[in-house]
Each structure stands twice: as structure tokens, then as C-alpha cells.
CSV table of C-alpha atoms in Angstrom, one decimal:
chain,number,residue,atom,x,y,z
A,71,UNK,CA,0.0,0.0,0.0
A,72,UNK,CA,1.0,3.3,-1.0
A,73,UNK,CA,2.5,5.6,2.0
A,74,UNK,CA,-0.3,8.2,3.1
A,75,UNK,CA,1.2,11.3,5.2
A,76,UNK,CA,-2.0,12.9,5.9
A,77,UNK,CA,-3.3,9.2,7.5
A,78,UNK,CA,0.4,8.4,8.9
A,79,UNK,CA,-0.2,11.5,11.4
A,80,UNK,CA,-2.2,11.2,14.3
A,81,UNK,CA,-3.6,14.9,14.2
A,82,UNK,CA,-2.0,18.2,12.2
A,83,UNK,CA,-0.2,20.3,14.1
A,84,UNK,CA,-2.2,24.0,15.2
A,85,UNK,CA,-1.1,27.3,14.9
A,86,UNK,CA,-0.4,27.0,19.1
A,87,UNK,CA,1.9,23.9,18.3
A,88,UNK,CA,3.6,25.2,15.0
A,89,UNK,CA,4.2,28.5,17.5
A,90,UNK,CA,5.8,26.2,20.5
A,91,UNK,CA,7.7,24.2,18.1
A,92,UNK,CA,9.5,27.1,16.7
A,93,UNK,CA,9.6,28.7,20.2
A,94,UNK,CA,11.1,25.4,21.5
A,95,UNK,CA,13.6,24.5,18.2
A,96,UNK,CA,16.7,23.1,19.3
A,97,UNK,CA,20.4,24.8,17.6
A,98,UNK,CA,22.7,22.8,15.8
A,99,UNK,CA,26.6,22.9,15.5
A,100,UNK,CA,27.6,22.5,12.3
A,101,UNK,CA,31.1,21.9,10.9
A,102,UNK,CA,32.8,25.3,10.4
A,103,UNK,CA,32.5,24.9,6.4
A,104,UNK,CA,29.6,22.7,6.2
A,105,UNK,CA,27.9,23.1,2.8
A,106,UNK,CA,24.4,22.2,3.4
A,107,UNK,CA,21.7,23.2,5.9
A,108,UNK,CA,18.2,22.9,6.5
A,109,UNK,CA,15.0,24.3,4.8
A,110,UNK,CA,12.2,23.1,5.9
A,111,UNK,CA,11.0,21.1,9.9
A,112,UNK,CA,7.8,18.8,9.5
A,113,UNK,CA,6.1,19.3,12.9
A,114,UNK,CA,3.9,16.6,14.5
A,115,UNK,CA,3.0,16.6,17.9
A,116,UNK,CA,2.2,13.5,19.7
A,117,UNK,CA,0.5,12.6,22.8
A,118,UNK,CA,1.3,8.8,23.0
A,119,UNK,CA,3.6,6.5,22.2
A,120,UNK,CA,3.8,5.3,18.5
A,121,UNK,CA,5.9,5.1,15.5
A,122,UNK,CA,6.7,8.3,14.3
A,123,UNK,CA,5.0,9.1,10.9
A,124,UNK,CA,8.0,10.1,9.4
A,125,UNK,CA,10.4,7.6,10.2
A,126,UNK,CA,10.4,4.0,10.8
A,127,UNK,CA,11.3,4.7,14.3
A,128,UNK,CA,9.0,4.0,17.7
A,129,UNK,CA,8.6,6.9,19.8
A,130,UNK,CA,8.1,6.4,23.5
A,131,UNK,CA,6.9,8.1,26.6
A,132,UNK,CA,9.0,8.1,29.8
A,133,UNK,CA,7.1,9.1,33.0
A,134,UNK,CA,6.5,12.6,32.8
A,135,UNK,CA,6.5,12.8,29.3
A,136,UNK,CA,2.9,14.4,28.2
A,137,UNK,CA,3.8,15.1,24.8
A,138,UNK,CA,6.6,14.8,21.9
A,139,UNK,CA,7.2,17.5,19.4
A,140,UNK,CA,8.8,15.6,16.5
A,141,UNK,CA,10.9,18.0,14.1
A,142,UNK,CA,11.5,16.0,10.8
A,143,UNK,CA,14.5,18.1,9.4
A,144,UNK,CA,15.1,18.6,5.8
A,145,UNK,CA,17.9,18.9,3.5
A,146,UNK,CA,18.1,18.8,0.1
A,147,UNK,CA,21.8,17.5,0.1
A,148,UNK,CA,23.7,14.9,2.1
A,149,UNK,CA,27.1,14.9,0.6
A,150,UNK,CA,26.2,11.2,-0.4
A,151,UNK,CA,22.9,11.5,-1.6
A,152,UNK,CA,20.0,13.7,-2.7
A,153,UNK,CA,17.2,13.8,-0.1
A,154,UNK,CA,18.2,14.4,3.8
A,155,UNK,CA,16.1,13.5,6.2
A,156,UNK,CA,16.7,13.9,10.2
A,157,UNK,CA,15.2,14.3,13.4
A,158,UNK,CA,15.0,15.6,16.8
A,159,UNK,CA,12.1,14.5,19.0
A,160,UNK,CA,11.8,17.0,22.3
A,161,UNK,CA,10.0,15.3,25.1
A,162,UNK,CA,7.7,17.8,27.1
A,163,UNK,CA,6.2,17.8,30.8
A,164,UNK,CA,2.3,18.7,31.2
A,165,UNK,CA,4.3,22.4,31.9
A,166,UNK,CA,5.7,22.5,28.0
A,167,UNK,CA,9.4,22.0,29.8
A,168,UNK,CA,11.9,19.7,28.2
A,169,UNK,CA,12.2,16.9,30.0
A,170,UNK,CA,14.3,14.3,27.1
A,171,UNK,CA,15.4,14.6,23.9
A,172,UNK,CA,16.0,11.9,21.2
A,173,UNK,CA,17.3,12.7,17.9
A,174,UNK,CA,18.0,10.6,14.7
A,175,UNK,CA,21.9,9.2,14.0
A,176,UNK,CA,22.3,7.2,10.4
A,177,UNK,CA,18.9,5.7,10.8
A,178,UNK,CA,18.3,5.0,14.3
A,179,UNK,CA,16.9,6.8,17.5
A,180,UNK,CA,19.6,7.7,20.1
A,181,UNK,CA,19.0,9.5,23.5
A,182,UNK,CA,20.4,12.7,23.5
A,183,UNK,CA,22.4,13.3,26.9
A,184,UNK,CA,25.7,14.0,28.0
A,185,UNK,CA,28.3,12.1,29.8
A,186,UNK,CA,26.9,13.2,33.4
A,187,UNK,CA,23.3,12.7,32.2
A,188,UNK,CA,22.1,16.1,31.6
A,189,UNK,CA,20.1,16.9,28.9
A,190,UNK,CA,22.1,19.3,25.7
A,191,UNK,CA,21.0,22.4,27.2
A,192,UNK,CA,22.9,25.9,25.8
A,193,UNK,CA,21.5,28.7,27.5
A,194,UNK,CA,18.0,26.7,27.9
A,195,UNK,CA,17.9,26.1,24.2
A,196,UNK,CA,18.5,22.4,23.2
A,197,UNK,CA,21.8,22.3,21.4
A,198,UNK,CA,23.2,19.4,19.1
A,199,UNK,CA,25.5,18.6,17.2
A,200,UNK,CA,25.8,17.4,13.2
A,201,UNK,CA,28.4,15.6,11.9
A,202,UNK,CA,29.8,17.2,8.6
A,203,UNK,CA,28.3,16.2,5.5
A,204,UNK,CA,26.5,13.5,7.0
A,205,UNK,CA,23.9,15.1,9.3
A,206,UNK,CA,23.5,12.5,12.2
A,207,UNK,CA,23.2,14.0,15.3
A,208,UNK,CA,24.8,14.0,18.5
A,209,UNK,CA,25.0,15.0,22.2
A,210,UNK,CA,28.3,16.7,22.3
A,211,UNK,CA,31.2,17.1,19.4
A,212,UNK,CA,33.6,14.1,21.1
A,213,UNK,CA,31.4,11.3,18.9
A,214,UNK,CA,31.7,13.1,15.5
A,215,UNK,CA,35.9,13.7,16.4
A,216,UNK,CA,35.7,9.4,17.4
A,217,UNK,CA,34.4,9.3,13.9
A,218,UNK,CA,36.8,11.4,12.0
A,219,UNK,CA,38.3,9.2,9.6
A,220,UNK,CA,35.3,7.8,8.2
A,221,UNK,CA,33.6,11.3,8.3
A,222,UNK,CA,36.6,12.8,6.1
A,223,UNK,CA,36.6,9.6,3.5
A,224,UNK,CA,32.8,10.4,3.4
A,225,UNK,CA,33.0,13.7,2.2
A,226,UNK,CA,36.1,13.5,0.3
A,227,UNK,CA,36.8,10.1,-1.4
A,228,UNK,CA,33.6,8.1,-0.5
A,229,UNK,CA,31.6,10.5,-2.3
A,230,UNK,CA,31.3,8.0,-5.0
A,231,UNK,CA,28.8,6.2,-3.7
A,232,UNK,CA,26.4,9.3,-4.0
A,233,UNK,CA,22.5,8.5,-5.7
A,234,UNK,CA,19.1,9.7,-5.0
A,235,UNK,CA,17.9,8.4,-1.6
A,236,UNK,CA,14.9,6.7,-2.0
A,237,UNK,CA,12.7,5.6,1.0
A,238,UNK,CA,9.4,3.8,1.7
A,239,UNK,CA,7.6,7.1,1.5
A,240,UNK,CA,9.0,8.1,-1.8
A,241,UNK,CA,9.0,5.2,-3.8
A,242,UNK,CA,5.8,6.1,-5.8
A,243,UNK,CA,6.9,9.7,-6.1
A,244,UNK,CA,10.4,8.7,-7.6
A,245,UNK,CA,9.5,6.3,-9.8
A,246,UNK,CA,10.9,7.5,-13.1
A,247,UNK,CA,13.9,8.2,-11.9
A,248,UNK,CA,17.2,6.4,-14.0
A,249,UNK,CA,20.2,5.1,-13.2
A,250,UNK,CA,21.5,8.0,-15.5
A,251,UNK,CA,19.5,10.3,-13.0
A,252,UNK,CA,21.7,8.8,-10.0
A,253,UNK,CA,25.1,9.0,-11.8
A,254,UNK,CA,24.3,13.0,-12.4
A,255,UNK,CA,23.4,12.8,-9.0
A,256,UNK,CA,27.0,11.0,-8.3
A,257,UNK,CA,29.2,13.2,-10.4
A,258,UNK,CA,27.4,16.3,-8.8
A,259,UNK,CA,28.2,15.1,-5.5
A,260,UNK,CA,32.1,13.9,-6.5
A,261,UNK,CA,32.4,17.5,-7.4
A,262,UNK,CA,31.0,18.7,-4.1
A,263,UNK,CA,33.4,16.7,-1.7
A,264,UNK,CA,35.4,19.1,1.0
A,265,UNK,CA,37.8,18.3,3.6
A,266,UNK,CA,35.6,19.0,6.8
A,267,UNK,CA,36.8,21.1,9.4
A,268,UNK,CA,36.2,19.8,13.0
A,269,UNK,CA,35.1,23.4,14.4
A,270,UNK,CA,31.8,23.2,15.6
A,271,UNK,CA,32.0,27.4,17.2
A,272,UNK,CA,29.1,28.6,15.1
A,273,UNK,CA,25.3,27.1,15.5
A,274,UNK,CA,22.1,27.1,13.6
A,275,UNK,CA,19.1,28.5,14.6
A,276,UNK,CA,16.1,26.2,13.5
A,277,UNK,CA,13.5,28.3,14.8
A,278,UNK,CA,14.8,30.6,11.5
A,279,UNK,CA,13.8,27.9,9.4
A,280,UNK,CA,9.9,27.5,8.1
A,281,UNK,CA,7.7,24.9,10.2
A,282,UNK,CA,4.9,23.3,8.7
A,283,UNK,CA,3.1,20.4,9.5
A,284,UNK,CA,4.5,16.6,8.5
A,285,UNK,CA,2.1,16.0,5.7
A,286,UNK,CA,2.9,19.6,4.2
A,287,UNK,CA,6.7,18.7,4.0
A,288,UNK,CA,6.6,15.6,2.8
A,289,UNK,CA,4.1,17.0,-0.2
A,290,UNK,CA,7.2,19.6,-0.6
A,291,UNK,CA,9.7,17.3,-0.9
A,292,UNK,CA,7.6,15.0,-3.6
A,293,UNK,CA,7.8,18.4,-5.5
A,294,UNK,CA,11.6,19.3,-4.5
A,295,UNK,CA,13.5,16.1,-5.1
A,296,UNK,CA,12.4,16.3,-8.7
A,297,UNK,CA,13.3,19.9,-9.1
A,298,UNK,CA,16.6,20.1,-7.9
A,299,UNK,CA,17.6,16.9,-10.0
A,300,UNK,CA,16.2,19.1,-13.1
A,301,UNK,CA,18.7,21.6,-12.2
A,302,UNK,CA,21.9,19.1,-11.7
A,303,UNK,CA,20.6,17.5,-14.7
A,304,UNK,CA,21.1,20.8,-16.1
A,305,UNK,CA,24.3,21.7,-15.0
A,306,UNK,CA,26.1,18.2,-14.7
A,307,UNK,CA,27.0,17.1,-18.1
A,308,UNK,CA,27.2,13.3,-18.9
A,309,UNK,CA,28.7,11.1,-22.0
A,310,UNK,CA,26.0,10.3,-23.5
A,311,UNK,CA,27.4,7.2,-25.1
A,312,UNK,CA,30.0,4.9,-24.8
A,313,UNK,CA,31.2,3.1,-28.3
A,314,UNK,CA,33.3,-0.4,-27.8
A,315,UNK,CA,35.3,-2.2,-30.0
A,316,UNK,CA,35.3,-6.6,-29.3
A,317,UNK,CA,38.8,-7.8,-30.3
A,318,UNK,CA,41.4,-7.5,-27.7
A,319,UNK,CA,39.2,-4.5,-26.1
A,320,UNK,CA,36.7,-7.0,-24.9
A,321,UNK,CA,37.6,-10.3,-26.4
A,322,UNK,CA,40.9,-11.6,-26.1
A,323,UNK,CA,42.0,-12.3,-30.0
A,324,UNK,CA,44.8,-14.9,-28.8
A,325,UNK,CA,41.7,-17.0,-28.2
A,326,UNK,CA,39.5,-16.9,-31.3
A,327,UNK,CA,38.5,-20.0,-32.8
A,328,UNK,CA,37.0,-20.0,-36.0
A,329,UNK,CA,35.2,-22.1,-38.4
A,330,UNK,CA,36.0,-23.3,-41.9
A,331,UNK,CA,34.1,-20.5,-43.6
A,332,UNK,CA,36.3,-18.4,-40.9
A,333,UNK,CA,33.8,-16.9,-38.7
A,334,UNK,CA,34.6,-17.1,-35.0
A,335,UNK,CA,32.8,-19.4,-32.8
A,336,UNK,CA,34.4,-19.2,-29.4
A,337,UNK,CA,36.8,-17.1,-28.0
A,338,UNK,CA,37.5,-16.0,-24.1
A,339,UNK,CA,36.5,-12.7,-22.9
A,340,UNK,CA,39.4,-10.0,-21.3
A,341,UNK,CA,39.4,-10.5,-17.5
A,342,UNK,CA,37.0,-7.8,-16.1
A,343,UNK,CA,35.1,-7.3,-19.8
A,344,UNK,CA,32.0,-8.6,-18.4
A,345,UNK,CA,32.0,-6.5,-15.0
A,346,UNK,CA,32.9,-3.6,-17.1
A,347,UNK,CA,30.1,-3.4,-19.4
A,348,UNK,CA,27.8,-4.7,-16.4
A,349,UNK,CA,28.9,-1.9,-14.4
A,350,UNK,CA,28.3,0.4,-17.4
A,351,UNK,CA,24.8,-0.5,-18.1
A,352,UNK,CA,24.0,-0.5,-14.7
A,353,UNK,CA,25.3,3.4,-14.1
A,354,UNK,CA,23.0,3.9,-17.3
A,355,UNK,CA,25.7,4.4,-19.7
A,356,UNK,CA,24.3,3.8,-23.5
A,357,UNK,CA,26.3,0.9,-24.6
A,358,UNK,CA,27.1,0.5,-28.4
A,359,UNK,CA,29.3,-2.0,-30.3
A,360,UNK,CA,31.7,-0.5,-33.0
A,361,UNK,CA,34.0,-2.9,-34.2
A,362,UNK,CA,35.3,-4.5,-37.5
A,363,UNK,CA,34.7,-7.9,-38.5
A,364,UNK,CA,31.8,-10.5,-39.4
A,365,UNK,CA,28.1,-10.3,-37.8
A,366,UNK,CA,27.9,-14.1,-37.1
A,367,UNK,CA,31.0,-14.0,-35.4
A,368,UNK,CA,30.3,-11.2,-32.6
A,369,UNK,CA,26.7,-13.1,-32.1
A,370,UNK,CA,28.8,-16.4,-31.4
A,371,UNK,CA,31.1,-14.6,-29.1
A,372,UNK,CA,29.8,-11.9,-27.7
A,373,UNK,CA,26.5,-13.3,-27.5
A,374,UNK,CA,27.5,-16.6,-25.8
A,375,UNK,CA,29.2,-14.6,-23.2
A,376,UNK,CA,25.9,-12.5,-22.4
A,377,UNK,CA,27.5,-9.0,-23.1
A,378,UNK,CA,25.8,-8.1,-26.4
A,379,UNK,CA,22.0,-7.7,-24.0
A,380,UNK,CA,24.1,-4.7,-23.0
A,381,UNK,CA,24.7,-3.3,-26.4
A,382,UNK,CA,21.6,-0.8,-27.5
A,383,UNK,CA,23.0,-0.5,-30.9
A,384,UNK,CA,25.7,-3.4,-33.1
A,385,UNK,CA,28.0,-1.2,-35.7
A,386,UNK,CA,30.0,-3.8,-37.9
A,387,UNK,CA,31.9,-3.3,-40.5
A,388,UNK,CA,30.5,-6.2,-43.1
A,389,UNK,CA,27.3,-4.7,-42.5
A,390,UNK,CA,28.5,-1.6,-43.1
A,391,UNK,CA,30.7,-2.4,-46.1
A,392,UNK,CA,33.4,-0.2,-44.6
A,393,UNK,CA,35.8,-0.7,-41.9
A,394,UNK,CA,37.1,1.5,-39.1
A,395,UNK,CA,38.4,4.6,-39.1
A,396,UNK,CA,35.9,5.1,-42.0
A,397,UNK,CA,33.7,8.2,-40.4
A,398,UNK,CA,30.3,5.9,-41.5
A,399,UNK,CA,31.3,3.2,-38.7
A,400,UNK,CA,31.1,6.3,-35.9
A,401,UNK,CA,28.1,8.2,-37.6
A,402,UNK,CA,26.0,4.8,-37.7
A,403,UNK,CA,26.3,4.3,-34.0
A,404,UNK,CA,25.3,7.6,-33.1
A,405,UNK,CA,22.7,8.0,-35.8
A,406,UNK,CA,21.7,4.2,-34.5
A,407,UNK,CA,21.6,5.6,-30.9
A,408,UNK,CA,19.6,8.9,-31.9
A,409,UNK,CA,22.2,11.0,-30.9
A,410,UNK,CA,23.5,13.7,-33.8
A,411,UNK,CA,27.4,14.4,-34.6
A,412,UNK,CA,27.5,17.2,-32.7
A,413,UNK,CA,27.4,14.9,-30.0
A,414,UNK,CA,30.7,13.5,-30.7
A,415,UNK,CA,32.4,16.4,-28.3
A,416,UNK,CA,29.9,13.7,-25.6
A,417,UNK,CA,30.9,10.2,-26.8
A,418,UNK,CA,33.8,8.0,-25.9
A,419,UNK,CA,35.0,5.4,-27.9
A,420,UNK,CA,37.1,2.7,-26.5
A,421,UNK,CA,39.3,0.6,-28.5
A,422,UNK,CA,43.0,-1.4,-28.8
A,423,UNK,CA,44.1,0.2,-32.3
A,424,UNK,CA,45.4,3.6,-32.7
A,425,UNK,CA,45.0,3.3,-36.1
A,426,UNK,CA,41.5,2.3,-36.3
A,427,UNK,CA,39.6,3.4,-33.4
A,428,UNK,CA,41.7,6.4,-32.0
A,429,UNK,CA,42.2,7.8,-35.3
A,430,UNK,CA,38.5,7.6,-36.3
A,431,UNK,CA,37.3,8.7,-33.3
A,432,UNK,CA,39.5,11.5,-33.0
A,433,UNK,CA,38.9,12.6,-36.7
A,434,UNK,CA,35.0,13.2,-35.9
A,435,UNK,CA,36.2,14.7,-32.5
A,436,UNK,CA,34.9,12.0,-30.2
A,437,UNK,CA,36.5,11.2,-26.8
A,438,UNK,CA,39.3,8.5,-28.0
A,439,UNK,CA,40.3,6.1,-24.9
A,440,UNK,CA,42.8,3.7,-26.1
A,441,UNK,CA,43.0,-0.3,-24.6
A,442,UNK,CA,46.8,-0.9,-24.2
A,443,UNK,CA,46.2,-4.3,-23.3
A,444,UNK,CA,47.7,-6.5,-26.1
A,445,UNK,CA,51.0,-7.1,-27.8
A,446,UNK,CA,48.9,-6.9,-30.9
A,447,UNK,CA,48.8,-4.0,-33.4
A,448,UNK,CA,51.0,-0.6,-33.4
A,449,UNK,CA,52.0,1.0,-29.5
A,450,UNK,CA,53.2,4.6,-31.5
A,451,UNK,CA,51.2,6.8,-32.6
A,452,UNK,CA,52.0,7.7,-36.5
A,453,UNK,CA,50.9,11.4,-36.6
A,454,UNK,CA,49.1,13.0,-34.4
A,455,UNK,CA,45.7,11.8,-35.7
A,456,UNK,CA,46.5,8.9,-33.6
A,457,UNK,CA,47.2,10.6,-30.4
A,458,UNK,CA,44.8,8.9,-28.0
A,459,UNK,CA,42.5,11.4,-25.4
A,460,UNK,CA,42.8,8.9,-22.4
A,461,UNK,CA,44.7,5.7,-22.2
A,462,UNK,CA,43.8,2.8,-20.3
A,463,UNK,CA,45.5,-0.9,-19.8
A,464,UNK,CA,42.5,-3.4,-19.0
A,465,UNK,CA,38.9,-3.0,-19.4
A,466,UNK,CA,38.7,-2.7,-15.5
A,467,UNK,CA,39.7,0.9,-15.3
A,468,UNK,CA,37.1,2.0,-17.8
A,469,UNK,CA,34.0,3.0,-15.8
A,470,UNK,CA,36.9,4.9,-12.9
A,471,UNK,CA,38.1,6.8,-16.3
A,472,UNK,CA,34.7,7.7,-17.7
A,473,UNK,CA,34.0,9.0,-13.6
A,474,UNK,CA,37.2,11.4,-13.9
A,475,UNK,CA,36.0,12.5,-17.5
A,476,UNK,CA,32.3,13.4,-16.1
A,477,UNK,CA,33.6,15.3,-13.0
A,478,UNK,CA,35.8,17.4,-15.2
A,479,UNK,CA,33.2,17.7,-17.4
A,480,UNK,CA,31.0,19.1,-14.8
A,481,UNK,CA,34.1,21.3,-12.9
A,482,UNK,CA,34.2,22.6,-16.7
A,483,UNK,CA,30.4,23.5,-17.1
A,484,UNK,CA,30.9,25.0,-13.2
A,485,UNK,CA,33.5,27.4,-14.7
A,486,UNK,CA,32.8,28.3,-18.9
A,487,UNK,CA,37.1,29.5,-18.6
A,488,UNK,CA,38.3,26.2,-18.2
A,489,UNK,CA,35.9,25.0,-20.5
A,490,UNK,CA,37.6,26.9,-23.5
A,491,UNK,CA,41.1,26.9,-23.6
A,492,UNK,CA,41.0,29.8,-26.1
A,493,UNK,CA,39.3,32.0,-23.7
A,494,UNK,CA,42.1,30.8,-21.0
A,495,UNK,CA,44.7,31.9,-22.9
A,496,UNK,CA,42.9,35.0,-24.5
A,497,UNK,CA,42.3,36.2,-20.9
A,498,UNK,CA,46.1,35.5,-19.5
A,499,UNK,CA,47.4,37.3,-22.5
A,500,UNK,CA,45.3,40.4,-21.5
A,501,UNK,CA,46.3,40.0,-17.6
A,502,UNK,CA,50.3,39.8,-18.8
A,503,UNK,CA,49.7,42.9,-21.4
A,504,UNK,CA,47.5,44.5,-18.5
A,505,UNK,CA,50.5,43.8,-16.1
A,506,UNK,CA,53.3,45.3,-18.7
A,507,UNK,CA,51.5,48.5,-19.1
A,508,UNK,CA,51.0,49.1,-15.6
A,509,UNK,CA,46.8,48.9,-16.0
A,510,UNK,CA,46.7,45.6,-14.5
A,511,UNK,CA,44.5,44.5,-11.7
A,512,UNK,CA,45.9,44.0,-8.7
């Protein structure tokens, strides 16, 4: 059954509650540079124990407890995903006084005291704090510093793993969403990662952010999610296809066997040529084939391995009637994709010869990624026409490389200058002739 806010609440919150809630909101110590902060609280007010509506956590009642005021916090941005969630539950007396607080820590419910017992009081006002990044609270700063190491590869290195987060509640809402959706999601997030500083002097004031009842936010955030992947949609650029070549970039040619009428009928796949074109189609790469040779044989071999499924589009040469670096080869799988030439400048192609698939590819200004895997074919480039973009030495290191080339792609669309060398050099030329005639900036 579909997840209802509206019913998941026991009652929506009054003006009276809304007003105690912000009147009550606890501060939270951020990270010096933290990047993201909160928008919006959910407020729900509950008068006996139950699971909150808003997380799949039990809320209970200790004696004295009369009533919880459960602040669902949102985010748009965790540094590993898209869609941030937390919460703080204050415990109230029959009085309104604070007499517990719980708060939410990577998915659980934690009590929210210090090391003598007291409650996170700062000047009367609750006060927690938020590890970097990451969100989870805490009592005091001594667990986020335990937790250092791990808190730094999360917001550096272990960015990677970033995706839209997608709960119970949201899973009819987010539907649509792709696997290319989560990789823009990734790269946006790769190109967000900071080294977090462990100064926790400044603090947020949540009352300053706007308070609105549970089923009111989590309609918001149904209508949020979607907008602000539109926008990194819009500012993240992607390849938007990945061309492969078979022998000795996926099939090992040392291998082939081949019929009397000499089409190949078995040959053994490069270690890691299977994971690699799994891993691509499951990051939502569009996969086409470009290679030279005979139909039958890349259905006997590539077929019987289970690669080709992955392939959206099959480019071979007797098909063709031309062979690589003939432009035809490169405009067919693009045309066969739906994709135009002038999305070349957005397409990798990935192959072992330098005269064949580097050379074509760099002729028609596609990304050229060179396989130096076999002892096979020419290691020197001829001319320049052969210079590859990217080199590589085993299929492995592909989907890493095509990663890097996204960030930068992204950095690049961050900053126009670095996206046009011209303009780079046209605007350090002016700064040196500024410099030399004294009319410099300084």
C-alpha cells in the first residue's frame, strides 16, 4: 500500500503547536564549512507512544513525558545523496518544559544526553550537534571527532557512492527516476566533496527555518527532489554514449577459434570485460558496439558470453561495407543511438588500435580512450591523428576513467574559462599585457 502522510499522522499540528515548536527549536553545530543546511522542519505533535509518521522509528513516553514534538528536518543535500532526512524528538512535561530529547543518527533513535546525564542544554535552548556532510546527530562534538576518519573519506573520497535516496515514503513519487538520474546525482556530488573542518563554534538556529506540519513537508519534498535533480541535470553534463570495440578490447584475440568458412565461434573474454560493461549499463551508460569484422562471429562470441543484451546498438563493419576509421562506422552508431554528430564532443569510444579506433574517433572529435592491453597492433602513434584522449590498460579501469572524465566535465560546465582553452589563454594574454603597461588588476 502506498505511503499516506496525511493518515500516517495522528492529528495536524495547530497554529499554538507550529508556534511552541519554533519557540522550542533546538540549535545545531555544524562543521565550520559545512555546505548544506536545512530548509524546511515537519512538525507533528504526539500525545502517546507510537511510530513516528515520518520515520520508521518507535517513539516512546517516559514518566513525565505528556507530549513529543517531533521536528523531521530537511535537507536537500547529504554529501552522499540527494534527499536528507533527520530528526530531533523533544519530550515535554504537562508544563511545555523539556524533559528528554531523542534525535536521529544514520537511521536510528539515540537519547540525546551527556556524559553526566544532563540533557544538551545551551542557555536553555537544546543544542546538538551534526556531523559534517553527514547530518547524524549527537550529544556533544567528542562522537563526531571518534568518527573522524570515516567522516573525512565520506565527504572527500567516498563521495562516489552518492545517488538519490529513496525511501518507503517516496518510492511512488520517484519512480521514473534512471540510473542516468543517480550518476548525475554522483558526479554532482564527486564535485562537491570538502575536507571538513572539526570546528563546531558557530550554530544554527532552526526556529529561523519554516515549520509546517509533516504531511505539508513531505508533499514539498515530492515536488523538491524532482526539481533540484532538473537543475543538476542541467548543470552536470554526462557522456552520453560509450562506443566499444570486441577484439582485444573485450575479447581476447589470442583466443578466437573459427570455423571453416572463418567466422569465429568461441573465443574467451578479457578479465574484467563482463564486470565492465555490467557496471556500465548499470550506471545507465548507453552501450554501443563498433567494431570490425563479421556479424555471425560477434553473435557467437559476444552473444554466448551475455555481453551483447548490453549493447543498445551493433555497428560492424561487413554490415557496413566499410571498416574503421571510416567516419560511417562512428556516424551509424550515433545515428543508431539517436544521438547527432555534434554529440561527438559527448561520446567515448574505446578501443586497442590507434589506427582504427583512435584515429577515427579523434577525426570526428569523439573522446578517443585507447586499450593498451595486447601485444597486438602498433604501441606509437603515426601522426598526431593517432594521439589517444585517455589511455587505459585493462577494461577494468574504464567505468573509474569515464568518472574522472564526467567530474571534469562538470568542474568545466561549473566554470565556462576552463571550459575553452581559447578564452584561458585570450584572458592571461590580457592580464600579462594589463601587467606590462602598468593597468593591471591588482
Amino acid at each position: 500500500m502506498a505511503y499516506d502522510a496525511r493518515s500516517a499522522v495522528p492529528a495536524l499540528p495547530t497554529p499554538s503547536d507550529l508556534a511552541l515548536a519554533r519557540q522550542l527549536a533546538p540549535r545545531i553545530r555544524f562543521a565550520r564549512n559545512e555546505p548544506f543546511f536545512p530548509s524546511k522542519v515537519g512538525v507533528t505533535v504526539l500525545d502517546a507512544p507510537r511510530q513516528s509518521p515520518s520515520a520508521p522509528l518507535a517513539i516512546t513516553f517516559e514518566p513525565g513525558v505528556a507530549k513529543v514534538v517531533e521536528y523531521a528536518i530537511w535537507w536537500d543535500w547529504d554529501i552522499q545523496h540527494l534527499y536528507e532526512l533527520e530528526h530531533v524528538w523533544l519530550k515535554l512535561d504537562d508544563k511545555d518544559a523539556i524533559v528528554g530529547v531523542d534525535a536521529s543518527a544514520h537511521g536510528k533513535l539515540y537519547p540525546m544526553v551527556l556524559a553526566d546525564g544532563a540533557l544538551p542544554l545551551e542557555d536553555g535552548r537544546v543544542t546538538l550537534y551534526s556531523e559534517p556532510g553527514k547530518h547524524a546527530f549527537h550529544a556533544s562534538a567528542d562522537p563526531i571527532l571518534e568518527r573522524r576518519d570515516w567522516l573525512t573519506a565520506s565527504c572527500t573520497s567516498m563521495t562516489s557512492a552518492g545517488h538519490v535516496l529513496i525511501n518507503d515514503m517516496f518510492k511512488e513519487a520517484f519512480s521514473t527516476l534512471t540510473a542516468e538520474d543517480h550518476r548525475a546525482v554522483r558526479r554532482h556530488l564527486q564535485n562537491s566533496a570538502f575536507m571538513p573542518a572539526f570546528d563546531f563554534s558557530a550554530a544554527f538556529d532552526l526556529s529561523t527555518v519554516d515549520h509546517i506540519s509533516w504531511p505539508d513537508l513531505h508533499a514539498f519534498i515530492c515536488q523538491r527532489v524532482p526539481q533540484v535533480l532538473a537543475q543538476v541535470r542541467a548543470d552536470q553534463p554526462l557522456i552520453k554514449a560509450v562506443l566499444l570495440d570486441s577484439g582485444d578490447t573485450l575479447v581476447d584475440e589470442a583466443t578466437e577459434i573459427r570455423d571453416a568458412d572463418d567466422h569465429v565461434v568461441e573465443a574467451d573474454l578479457i578479465p574484467g570485460a563482463r564486470e565492465m560493461v555490467e557496471t556500465l549499463a548499470r550506471e545507465g551508460y548507453r552501450i554501443a558496439l563498433v567494431a570490425d569484422g563479421r556479424v555471425k562471429s560477434f553473435a557467437n562470441i559476444l552473444g554466448g558470453h551475455g555481453v551483447s543484451a548490453h549493447f543498445e546498438a551493433e555497428i560492424i563493419s561487413e554490415a557496413q561495407g566499410c571498416e574503421k576509421p571510416a567516419a560511417q562506422m562512428f556516424l551509424a552508431a550515433l545515428g543508431a543511438l539517436g544521438l547527432e554528430p555534434a554529440d561527438a564532443a559527448v561520446t567515448v569510444m574505446v578501443g586497442n588500435h590507434l589506427g582504427r579506433d583512435v584515429k577515427g574517433a579523434n577525426e570526428l572529435g569523439i573522446i578517443s580512450i585507447w586499450q593498451n592491453w595486447s601485444p597486438r597492433r602498433h604501441k606509437t602513434p603515426l601522426d598526431a591523428s593517432e594521439l589517444p584522449a585517455y589511455t587505459i590498460f585493462s577494461p577494468g579501469e574504464l567505468p573509474t576513467l569515464l568518472a574522472e572524465i564526467e567530474c571534469a566535465m562538470g568542474r568545466s560546465a561549473r566554470n565556462p574559462v576552463m571550459a575553452d582553452p581559447a578564452m584561458r589563454i585570450g584572458q592571461v594574454e590580457d592580464h600579462l599585457s594589463g601587467s606590462k603597461s602598468g593597468t593591471g588588476a591588482r
